[in-house]
Coordinates of C-alpha atoms and ligand atoms in Angstrom, one line a residue:
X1 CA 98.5 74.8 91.4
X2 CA 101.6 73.8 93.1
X3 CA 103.4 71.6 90.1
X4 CA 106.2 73.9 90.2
X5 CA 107.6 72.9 93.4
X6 CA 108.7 69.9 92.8
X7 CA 109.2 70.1 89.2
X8 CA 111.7 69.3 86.9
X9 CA 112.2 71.9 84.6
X10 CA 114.7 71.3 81.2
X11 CA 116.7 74.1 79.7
X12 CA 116.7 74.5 76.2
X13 CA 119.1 76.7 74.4
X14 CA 117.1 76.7 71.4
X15 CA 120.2 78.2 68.7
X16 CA 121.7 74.3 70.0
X17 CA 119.1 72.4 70.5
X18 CA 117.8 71.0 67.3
X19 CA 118.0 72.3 63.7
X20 CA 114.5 71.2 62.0
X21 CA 115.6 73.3 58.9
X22 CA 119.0 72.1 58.3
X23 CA 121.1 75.3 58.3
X24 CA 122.8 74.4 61.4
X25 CA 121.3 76.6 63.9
X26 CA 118.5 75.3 66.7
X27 CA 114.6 76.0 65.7
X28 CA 111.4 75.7 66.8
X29 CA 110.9 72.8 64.4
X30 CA 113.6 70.9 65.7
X31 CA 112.3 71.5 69.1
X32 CA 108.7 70.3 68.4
X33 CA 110.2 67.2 66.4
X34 CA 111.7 66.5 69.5
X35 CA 109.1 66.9 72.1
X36 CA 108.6 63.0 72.7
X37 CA 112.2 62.9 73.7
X38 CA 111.7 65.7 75.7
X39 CA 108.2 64.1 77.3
X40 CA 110.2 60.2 77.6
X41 CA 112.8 62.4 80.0
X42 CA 110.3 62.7 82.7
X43 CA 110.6 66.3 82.6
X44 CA 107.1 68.6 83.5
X45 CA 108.4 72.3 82.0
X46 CA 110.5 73.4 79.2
X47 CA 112.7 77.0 79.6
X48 CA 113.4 78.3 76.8
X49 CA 116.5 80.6 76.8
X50 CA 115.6 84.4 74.6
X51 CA 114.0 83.1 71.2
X52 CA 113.3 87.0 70.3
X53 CA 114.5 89.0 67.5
X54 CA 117.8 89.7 68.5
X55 CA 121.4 91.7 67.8
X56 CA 123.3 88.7 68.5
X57 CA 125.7 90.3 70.5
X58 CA 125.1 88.3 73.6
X59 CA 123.4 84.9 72.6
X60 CA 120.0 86.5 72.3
X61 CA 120.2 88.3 75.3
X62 CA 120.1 91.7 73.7
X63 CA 116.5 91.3 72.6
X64 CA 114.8 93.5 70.1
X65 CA 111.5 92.8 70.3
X66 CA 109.9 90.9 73.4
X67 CA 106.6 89.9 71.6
X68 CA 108.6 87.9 68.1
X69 CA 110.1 85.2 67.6
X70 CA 113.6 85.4 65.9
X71 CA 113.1 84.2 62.5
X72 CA 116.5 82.3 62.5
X73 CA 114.0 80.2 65.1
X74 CA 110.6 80.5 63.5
X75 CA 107.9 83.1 63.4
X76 CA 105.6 83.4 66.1
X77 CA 102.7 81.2 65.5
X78 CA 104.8 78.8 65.3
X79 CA 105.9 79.3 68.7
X80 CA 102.1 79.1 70.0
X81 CA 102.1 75.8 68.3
X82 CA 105.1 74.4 69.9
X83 CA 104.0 75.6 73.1
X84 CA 100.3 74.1 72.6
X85 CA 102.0 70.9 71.0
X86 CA 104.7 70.6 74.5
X87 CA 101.4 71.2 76.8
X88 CA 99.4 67.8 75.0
X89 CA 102.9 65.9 76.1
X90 CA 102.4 67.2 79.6
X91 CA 105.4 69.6 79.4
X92 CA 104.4 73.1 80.5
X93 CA 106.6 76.2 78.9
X94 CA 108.7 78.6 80.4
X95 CA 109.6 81.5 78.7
X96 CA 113.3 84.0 79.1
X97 CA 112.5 88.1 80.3
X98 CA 114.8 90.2 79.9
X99 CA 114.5 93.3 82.3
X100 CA 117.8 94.9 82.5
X101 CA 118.6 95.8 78.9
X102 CA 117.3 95.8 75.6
X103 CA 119.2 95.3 72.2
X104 CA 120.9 98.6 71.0
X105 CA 118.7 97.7 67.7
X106 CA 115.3 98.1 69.7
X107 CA 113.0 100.7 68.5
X108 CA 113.3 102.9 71.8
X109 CA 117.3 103.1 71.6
X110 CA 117.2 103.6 67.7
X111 CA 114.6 106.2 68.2
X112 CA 116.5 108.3 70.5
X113 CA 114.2 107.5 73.5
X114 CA 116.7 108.6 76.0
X115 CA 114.8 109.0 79.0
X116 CA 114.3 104.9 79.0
X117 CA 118.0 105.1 79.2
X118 CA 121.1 106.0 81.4
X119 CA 122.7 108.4 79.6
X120 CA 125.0 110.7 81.4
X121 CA 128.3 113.5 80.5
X122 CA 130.6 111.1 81.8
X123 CA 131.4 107.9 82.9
X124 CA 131.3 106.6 86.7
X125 CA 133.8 103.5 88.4
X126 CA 131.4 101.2 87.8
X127 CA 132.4 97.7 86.3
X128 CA 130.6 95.7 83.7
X129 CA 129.6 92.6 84.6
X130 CA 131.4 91.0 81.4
X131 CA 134.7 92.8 82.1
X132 CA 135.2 96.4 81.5
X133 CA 133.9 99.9 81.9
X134 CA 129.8 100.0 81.6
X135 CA 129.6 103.0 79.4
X136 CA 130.3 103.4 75.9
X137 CA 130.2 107.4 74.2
X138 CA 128.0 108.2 71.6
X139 CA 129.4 110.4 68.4
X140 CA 127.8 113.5 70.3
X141 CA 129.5 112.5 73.1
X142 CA 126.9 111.3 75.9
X143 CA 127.5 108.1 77.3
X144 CA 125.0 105.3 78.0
X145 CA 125.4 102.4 80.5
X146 CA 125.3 98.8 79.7
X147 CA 125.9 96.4 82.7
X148 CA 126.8 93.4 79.8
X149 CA 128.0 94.5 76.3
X150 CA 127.4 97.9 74.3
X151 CA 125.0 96.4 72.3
X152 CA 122.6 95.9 75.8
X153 CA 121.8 99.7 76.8
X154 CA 120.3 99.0 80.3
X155 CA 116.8 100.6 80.6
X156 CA 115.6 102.9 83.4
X157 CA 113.4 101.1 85.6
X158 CA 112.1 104.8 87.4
X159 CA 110.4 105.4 83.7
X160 CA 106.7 104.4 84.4
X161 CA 107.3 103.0 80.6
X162 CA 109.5 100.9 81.7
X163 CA 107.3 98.9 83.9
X164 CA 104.3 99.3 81.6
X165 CA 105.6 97.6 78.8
X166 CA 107.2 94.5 80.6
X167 CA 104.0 94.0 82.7
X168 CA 102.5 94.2 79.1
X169 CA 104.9 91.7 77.6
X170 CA 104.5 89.0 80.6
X171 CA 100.9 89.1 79.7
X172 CA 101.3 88.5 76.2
X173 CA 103.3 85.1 77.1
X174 CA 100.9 84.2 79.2
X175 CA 98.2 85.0 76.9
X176 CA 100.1 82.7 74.5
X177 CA 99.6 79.7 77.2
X178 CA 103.5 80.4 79.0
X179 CA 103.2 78.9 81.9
X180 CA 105.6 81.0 84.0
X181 CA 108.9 83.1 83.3
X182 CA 112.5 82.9 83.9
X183 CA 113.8 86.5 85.3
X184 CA 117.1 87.7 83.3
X185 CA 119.8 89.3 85.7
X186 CA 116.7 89.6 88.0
X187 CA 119.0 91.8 90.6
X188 CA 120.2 94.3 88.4
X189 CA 117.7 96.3 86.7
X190 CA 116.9 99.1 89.2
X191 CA 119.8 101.7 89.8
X192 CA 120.5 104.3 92.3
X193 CA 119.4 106.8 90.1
X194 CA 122.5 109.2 91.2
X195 CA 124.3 106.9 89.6
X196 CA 127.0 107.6 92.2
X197 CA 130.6 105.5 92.1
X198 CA 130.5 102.4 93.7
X199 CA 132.5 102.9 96.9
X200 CA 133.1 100.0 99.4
X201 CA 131.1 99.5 102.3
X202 CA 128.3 102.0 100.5
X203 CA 124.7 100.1 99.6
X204 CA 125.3 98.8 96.3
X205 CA 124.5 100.9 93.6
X206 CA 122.7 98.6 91.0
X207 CA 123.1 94.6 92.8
X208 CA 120.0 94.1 95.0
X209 CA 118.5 97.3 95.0
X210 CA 115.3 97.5 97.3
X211 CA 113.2 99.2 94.9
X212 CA 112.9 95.7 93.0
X213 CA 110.7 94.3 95.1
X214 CA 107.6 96.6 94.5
X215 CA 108.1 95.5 90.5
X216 CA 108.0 91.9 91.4
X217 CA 105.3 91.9 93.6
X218 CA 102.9 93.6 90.3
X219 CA 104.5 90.7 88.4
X220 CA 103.6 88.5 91.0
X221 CA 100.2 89.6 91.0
X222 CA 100.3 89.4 87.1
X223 CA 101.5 86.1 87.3
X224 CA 98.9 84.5 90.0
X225 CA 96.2 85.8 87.5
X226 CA 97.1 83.5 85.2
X227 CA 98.3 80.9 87.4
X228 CA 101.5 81.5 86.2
X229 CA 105.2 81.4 87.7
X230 CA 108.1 83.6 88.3
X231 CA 111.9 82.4 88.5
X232 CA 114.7 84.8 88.9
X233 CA 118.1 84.5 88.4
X234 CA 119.5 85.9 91.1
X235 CA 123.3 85.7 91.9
X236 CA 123.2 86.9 95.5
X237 CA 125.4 85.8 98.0
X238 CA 123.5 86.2 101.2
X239 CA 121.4 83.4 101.2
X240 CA 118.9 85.7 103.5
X241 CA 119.3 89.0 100.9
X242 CA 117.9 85.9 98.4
X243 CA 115.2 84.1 100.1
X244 CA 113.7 87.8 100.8
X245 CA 113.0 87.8 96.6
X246 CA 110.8 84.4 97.6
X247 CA 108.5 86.0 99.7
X248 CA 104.9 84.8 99.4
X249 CA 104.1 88.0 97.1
X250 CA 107.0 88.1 94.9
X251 CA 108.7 85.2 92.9
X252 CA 108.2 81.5 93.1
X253 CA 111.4 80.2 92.4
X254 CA 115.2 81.0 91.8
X255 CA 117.8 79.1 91.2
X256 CA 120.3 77.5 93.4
X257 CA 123.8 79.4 92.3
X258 CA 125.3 78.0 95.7
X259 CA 124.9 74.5 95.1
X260 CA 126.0 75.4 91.2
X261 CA 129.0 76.8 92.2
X262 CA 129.8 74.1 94.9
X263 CA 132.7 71.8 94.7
X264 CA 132.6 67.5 95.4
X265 CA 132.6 67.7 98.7
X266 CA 130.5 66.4 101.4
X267 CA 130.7 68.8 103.9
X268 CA 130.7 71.8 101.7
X269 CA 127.5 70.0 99.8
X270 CA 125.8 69.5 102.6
X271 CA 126.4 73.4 104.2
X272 CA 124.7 74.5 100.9
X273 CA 121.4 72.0 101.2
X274 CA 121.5 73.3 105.3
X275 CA 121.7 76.7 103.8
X276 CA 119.7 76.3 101.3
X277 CA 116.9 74.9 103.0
X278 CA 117.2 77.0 105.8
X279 CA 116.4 80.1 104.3
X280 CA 114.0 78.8 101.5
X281 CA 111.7 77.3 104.8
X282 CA 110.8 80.7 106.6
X283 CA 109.1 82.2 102.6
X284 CA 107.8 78.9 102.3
X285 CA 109.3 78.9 99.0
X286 CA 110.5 75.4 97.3
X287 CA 114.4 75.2 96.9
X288 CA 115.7 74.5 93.6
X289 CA 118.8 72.1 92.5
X290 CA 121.0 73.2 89.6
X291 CA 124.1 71.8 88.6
X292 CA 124.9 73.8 85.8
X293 CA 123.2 75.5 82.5
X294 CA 124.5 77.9 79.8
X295 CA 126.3 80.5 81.4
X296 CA 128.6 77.8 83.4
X297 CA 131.1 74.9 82.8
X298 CA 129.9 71.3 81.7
X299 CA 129.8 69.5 85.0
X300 CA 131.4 66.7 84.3
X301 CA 134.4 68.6 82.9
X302 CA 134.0 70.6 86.6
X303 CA 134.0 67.5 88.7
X304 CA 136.6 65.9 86.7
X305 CA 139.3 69.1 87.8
X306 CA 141.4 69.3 90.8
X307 CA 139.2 72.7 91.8
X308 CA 135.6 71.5 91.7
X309 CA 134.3 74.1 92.2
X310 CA 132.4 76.8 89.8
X311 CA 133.1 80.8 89.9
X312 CA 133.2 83.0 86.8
X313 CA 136.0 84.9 87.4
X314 CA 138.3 81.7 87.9
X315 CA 137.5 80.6 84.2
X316 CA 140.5 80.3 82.5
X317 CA 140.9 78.1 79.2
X318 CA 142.6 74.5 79.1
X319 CA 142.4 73.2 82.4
X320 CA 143.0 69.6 82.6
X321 CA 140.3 67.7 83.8
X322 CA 139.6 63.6 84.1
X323 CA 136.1 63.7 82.2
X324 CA 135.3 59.7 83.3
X325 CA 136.0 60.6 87.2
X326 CA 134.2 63.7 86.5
X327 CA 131.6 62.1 84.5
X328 CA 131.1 59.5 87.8
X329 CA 130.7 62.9 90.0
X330 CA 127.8 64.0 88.0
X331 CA 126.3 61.0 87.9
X332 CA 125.9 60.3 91.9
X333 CA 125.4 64.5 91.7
X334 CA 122.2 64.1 89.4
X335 CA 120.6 61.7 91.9
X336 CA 121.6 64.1 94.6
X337 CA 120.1 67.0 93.2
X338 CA 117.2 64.8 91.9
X339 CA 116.6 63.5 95.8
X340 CA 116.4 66.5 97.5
X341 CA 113.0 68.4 98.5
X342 CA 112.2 71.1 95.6
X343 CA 112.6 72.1 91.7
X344 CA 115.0 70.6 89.5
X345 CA 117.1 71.8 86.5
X346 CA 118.5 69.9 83.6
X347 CA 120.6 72.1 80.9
X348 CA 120.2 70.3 77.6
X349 CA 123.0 67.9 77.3
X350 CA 123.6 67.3 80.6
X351 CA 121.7 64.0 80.5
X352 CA 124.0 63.2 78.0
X353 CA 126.4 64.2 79.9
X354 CA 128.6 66.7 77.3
X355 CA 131.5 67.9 78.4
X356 CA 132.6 71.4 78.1
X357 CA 134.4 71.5 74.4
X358 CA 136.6 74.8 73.9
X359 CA 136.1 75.9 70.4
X360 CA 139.0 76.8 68.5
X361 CA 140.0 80.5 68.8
X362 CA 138.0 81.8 65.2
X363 CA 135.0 79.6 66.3
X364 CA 134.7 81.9 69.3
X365 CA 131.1 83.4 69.9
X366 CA 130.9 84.7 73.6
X367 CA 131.1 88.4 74.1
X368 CA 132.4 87.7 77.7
X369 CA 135.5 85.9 75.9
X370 CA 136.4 89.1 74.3
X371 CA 135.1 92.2 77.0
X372 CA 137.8 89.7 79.4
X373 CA 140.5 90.5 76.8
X374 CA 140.9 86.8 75.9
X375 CA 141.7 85.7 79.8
X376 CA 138.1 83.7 80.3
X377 CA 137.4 81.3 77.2
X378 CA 133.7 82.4 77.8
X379 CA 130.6 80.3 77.7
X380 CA 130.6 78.6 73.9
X381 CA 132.2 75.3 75.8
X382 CA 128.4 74.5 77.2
X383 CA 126.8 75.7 74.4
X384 CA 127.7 73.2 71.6
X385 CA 124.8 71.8 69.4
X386 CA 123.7 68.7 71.0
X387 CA 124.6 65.2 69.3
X388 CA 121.5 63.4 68.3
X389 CA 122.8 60.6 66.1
X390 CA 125.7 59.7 64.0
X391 CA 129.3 58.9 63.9
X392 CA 130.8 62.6 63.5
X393 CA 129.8 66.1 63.3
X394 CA 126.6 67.6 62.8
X395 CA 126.0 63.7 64.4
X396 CA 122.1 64.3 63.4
X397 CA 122.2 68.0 64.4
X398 CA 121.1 69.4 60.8
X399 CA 123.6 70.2 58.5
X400 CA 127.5 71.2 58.9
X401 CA 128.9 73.6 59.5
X402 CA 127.0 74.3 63.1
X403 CA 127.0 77.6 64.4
X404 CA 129.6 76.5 66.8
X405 CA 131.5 73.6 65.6
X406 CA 131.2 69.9 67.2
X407 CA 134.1 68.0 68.3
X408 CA 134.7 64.8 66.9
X409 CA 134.3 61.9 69.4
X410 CA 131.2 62.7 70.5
X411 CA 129.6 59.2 68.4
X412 CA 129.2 57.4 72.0
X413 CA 127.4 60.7 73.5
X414 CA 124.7 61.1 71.2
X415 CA 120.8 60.0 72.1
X416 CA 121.0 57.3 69.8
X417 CA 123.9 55.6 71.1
X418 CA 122.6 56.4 74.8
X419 CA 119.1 55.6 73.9
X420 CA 119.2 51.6 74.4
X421 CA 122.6 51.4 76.7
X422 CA 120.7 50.6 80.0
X423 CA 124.3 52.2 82.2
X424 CA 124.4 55.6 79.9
X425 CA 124.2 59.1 81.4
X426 CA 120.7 59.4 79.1
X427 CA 119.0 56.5 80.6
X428 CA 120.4 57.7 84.7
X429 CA 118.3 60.9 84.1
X430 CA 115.5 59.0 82.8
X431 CA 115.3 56.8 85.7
X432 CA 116.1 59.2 88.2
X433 CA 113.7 61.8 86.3
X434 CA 110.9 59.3 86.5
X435 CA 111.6 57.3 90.2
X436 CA 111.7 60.3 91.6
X437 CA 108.2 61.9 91.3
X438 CA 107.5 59.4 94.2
X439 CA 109.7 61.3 96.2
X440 CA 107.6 64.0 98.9
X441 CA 107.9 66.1 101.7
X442 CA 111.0 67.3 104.0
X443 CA 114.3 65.1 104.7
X444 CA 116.4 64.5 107.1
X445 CA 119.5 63.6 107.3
X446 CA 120.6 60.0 109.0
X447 CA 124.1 59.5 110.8
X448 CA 126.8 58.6 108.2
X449 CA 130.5 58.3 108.4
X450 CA 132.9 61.4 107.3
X451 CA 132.7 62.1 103.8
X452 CA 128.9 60.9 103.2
X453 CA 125.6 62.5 102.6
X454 CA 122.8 60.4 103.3
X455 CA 119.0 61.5 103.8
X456 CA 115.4 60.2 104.2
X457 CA 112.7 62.1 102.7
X458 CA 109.3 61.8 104.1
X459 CA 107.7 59.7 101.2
X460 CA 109.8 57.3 98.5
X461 CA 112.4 56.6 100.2
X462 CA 116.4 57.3 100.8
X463 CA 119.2 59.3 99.2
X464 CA 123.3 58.4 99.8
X465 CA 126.1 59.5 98.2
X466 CA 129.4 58.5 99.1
X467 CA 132.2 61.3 98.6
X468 CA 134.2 59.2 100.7
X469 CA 137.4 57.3 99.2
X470 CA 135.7 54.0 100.6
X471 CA 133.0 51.6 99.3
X472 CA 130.6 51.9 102.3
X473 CA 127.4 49.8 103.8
X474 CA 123.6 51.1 102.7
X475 CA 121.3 51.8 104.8
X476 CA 118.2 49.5 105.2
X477 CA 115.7 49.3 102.4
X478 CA 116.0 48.1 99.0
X479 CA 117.4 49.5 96.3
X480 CA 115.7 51.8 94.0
X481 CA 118.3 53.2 91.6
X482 CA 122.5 53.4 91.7
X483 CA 124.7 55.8 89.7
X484 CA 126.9 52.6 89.3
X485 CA 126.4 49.5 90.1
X486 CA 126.9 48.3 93.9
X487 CA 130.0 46.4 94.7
X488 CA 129.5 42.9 97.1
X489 CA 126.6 45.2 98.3
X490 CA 128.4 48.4 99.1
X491 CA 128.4 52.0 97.8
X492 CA 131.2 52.4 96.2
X493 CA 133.3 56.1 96.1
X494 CA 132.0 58.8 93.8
X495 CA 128.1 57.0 93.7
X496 CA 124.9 57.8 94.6
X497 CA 122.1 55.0 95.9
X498 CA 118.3 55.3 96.5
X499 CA 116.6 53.0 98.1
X500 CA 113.2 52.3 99.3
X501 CA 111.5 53.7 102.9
X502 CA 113.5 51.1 105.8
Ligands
GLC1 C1 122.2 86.3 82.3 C2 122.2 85.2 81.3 C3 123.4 85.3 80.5 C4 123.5 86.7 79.8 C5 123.3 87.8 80.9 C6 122.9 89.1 80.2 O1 123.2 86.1 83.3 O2 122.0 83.9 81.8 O3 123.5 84.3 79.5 O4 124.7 86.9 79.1 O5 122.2 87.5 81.8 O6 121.6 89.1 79.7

């Protein structure tokens, strides 16, 4: 079964997705009411961020019980439903582990289990990952490390407990007819048990250790039982330290944070695809195109700045940003990323295209707003309940008030107004979504002038995309699909064309 590599695979972030029970959070029930839109996308797999029992301290990333369904979501059968319901419209499910930490509220930390733990006398240099020292005291006080927020106590991968129990909780979602997993913080939960400080030049005491490898390749085998598939999220620079997680006995799949985090430019875009492909090709693993999801900036607010490109620690709140140049970019970028040999992402609302809304200051949600000491305005921006219908706020959500608020003007972003405008962003992705299942095998790239990508893949046909400030000549072949429309025949700047095999 090989449906995976060239999938496209929507990410639903199901507290904003949509609110079946009118009490304006995201549920299971608005998702399965939804599940024809979903299908009519052209989508194959549905990733669902954490849907567990949760603290809330960091968007349900601090779970506290793998094998339960929050009930601010649903209960649990209900989630079998859903995910039997999503299989009859051909969309196979994908379901959020959590490896690194558990919720401070989970039976081992409130039992006192503290060998699953890192507890230590003191403190070490280390930094959290959200800003911060890693360690908070207890009143008796030992200190326990969290690489996120205090409410995450990282668990101790050397614990044969440890392993047992996640092995145990990837077979219960596979039991349940998940169809592969998406691996939280999948660098980070093995630590040089010395803890020692992190010292410059020294192997890296908790990034990348080698020891995960071994637990992947049991989860692989896990996995390939079921047929199932693994994709980590692995923020590693060294594209080589990366691809070695894609070996044929470990995961499928990870995502593409180098293409992410890229800015509109040709030359830079097409270093990443070399990159990208290059070290994807010796693992024989499938790339995978993301342009953003919940953790990063709407992308047609990022296109739309004078720095295009994405990094975590430049976030800073208020940047000015041209949201229809920006809202061009992503277009011609969707049929990019759509084009290109491999996997595909779509973040809920980005074939709407959404831009990044910065809730006012007592709306704010995201522990990494806070642990930064107000400088980043965290991830709420991307995480806004999406706008189904309406003229203003909940615009078809469920009721008012959402758990993050809406803007107002968002009545010419929602699905209904999208749904019959043939030039939205809503009906791009659908055409893109669907043309491009034709598209198989390698690429290569064909001559182009200075500020253009084009490519031929082996079957369907021809991707270009001019980054240039010039309309420019096609290629031969007709043409399939156009982020805008062509101008006396040519491409103009900030579009994408495909067209048929010359
Ligand atoms: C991942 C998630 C992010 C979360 C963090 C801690 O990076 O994508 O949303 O805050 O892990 O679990």
């Amino acid at each position: 079964m090989t449906w995976w590599r060239s999938a496209a695979i929507y990410q639903i972030y199901p507290r904003s997705f949509a609110d079946g029970n009118a009490d304006g959070v995201g549920d299971l029930a608005g998702v399965r009411a939804r599940l024809p839109y979903l299908a009519s996308l052209g989508v194959d797999a549905l990733w669902f961020n954490p849907w567990y029992p949760s603290s809330g301290a960091d968007g349900g990333y601090d779970v506290i019980d793998y094998r339960d369904i929050d009930p601010v979501y649903g209960t649990l059968a209900e989630a079998e439903k859903l995910i039997a319901e999503a299989r009859e419209f051909g969309l196979r499910t994908i379901v959020d582990i959590v490896p690194n930490h558990v919720s401070h509220l989970h039976p081992w930390f409130v039992n006192g289990r503290r060998e699953l733990f890192w507890f230590r006398d003191r403190p070490n240099n280390w930094k959290s990952e959200f800003g911060g020292s890693p360690w908070t005291q207890l009143p008796d006080g030992s200190w326990y490390l969290h690489l996120f927020t205090a409410e995450q106590p990282d668990v101790n991968w050397t614990h044969p407990l440890v392993r047992a129990e996640h092995e145990d909780v990837l077979r219960f979602w596979f039991d349940r007819g998940a169809a592969g997993v998406r691996i939280d913080s999948a660098v980070l939960p093995v630590k040089d048990p010395l803890l020692p400080d992190q010292v410059d030049g020294e192997p890296h005491p908790f990034v990348d250790r080698d020891e995960l490898h071994d637990i992947y390749r049991s989860w692989r085998a896990i996995a390939e039982s079921y047929g199932a598939i693994l994709i980590g999220e692995l923020w590693l620079p060294d594209a080589s330290r990366f691809a070695k997680y894609l070996r044929p006995d470990e995961l499928h799949t990870a995502f593409n944070f180098d293409f992410l985090a890229c800015p509109w430019d040709a030359a830079r875009l097409r270093a990443s695809i070399d990159t990208t492909l290059a070290a994807h090709a010796p693992v024989d693993a499938p790339a995978t195109w993301v342009l953003s999801n919940h953790d990063v900036t709407r992308v047609v607010t990022r296109y739309g700045r004078a720095d295009t490109s994405f990094s975590f620690g430049a976030k800073r709140a208020g940047v000015w940003s041209d949201v229809a140049l920006g809202t061009r970019r992503a277009r011609a970028a969707a049929l990019l990323a759509m084009a290109l040999p491999g996997a595909v992402y779509v973040y809920q609302g980005e074939e709407l295209g959404l831009p990044e809304y910065e809730v006012p200051a007592d709306a704010i949600r995201d522990p990494m707003h806070f642990r930064s000491g107000g400088v980043d305005p965290g991830r709420d921006g991307c995480r806004i309940p999406l706008p189904w219908s309406g003229a203003s706020p909940p615009y078809g959500f469920g009721s008012t008030p959402t758990w993050l608020p809406q803007p107002d003007g968002w009545e010419g972003l929602t699905v209904e107004a999208q749904d019959g405008a043939p030039d939205s962003m809503l009906n791009l992705y659908r055409g893109g979504l669907h043309l491009r299942r034709a598209f198989g095998g390698g690429m290569a790239w064909r001559d182009a002038p200075p500020g253009v990508l084009s490519f031929a893949r082996a079957q369907g046909g021809s991707c270009t995309t001019n980054l240039s400030s010039t309309p420019i000549p096609l290629p031969p072949g007709e043409l399939l699909l156009s982020s805008v429309p062509l101008e006396d025949g040519l491409l103009p700047p900030d579009a994408t064309a495909w067209l048929t095999p010359a």
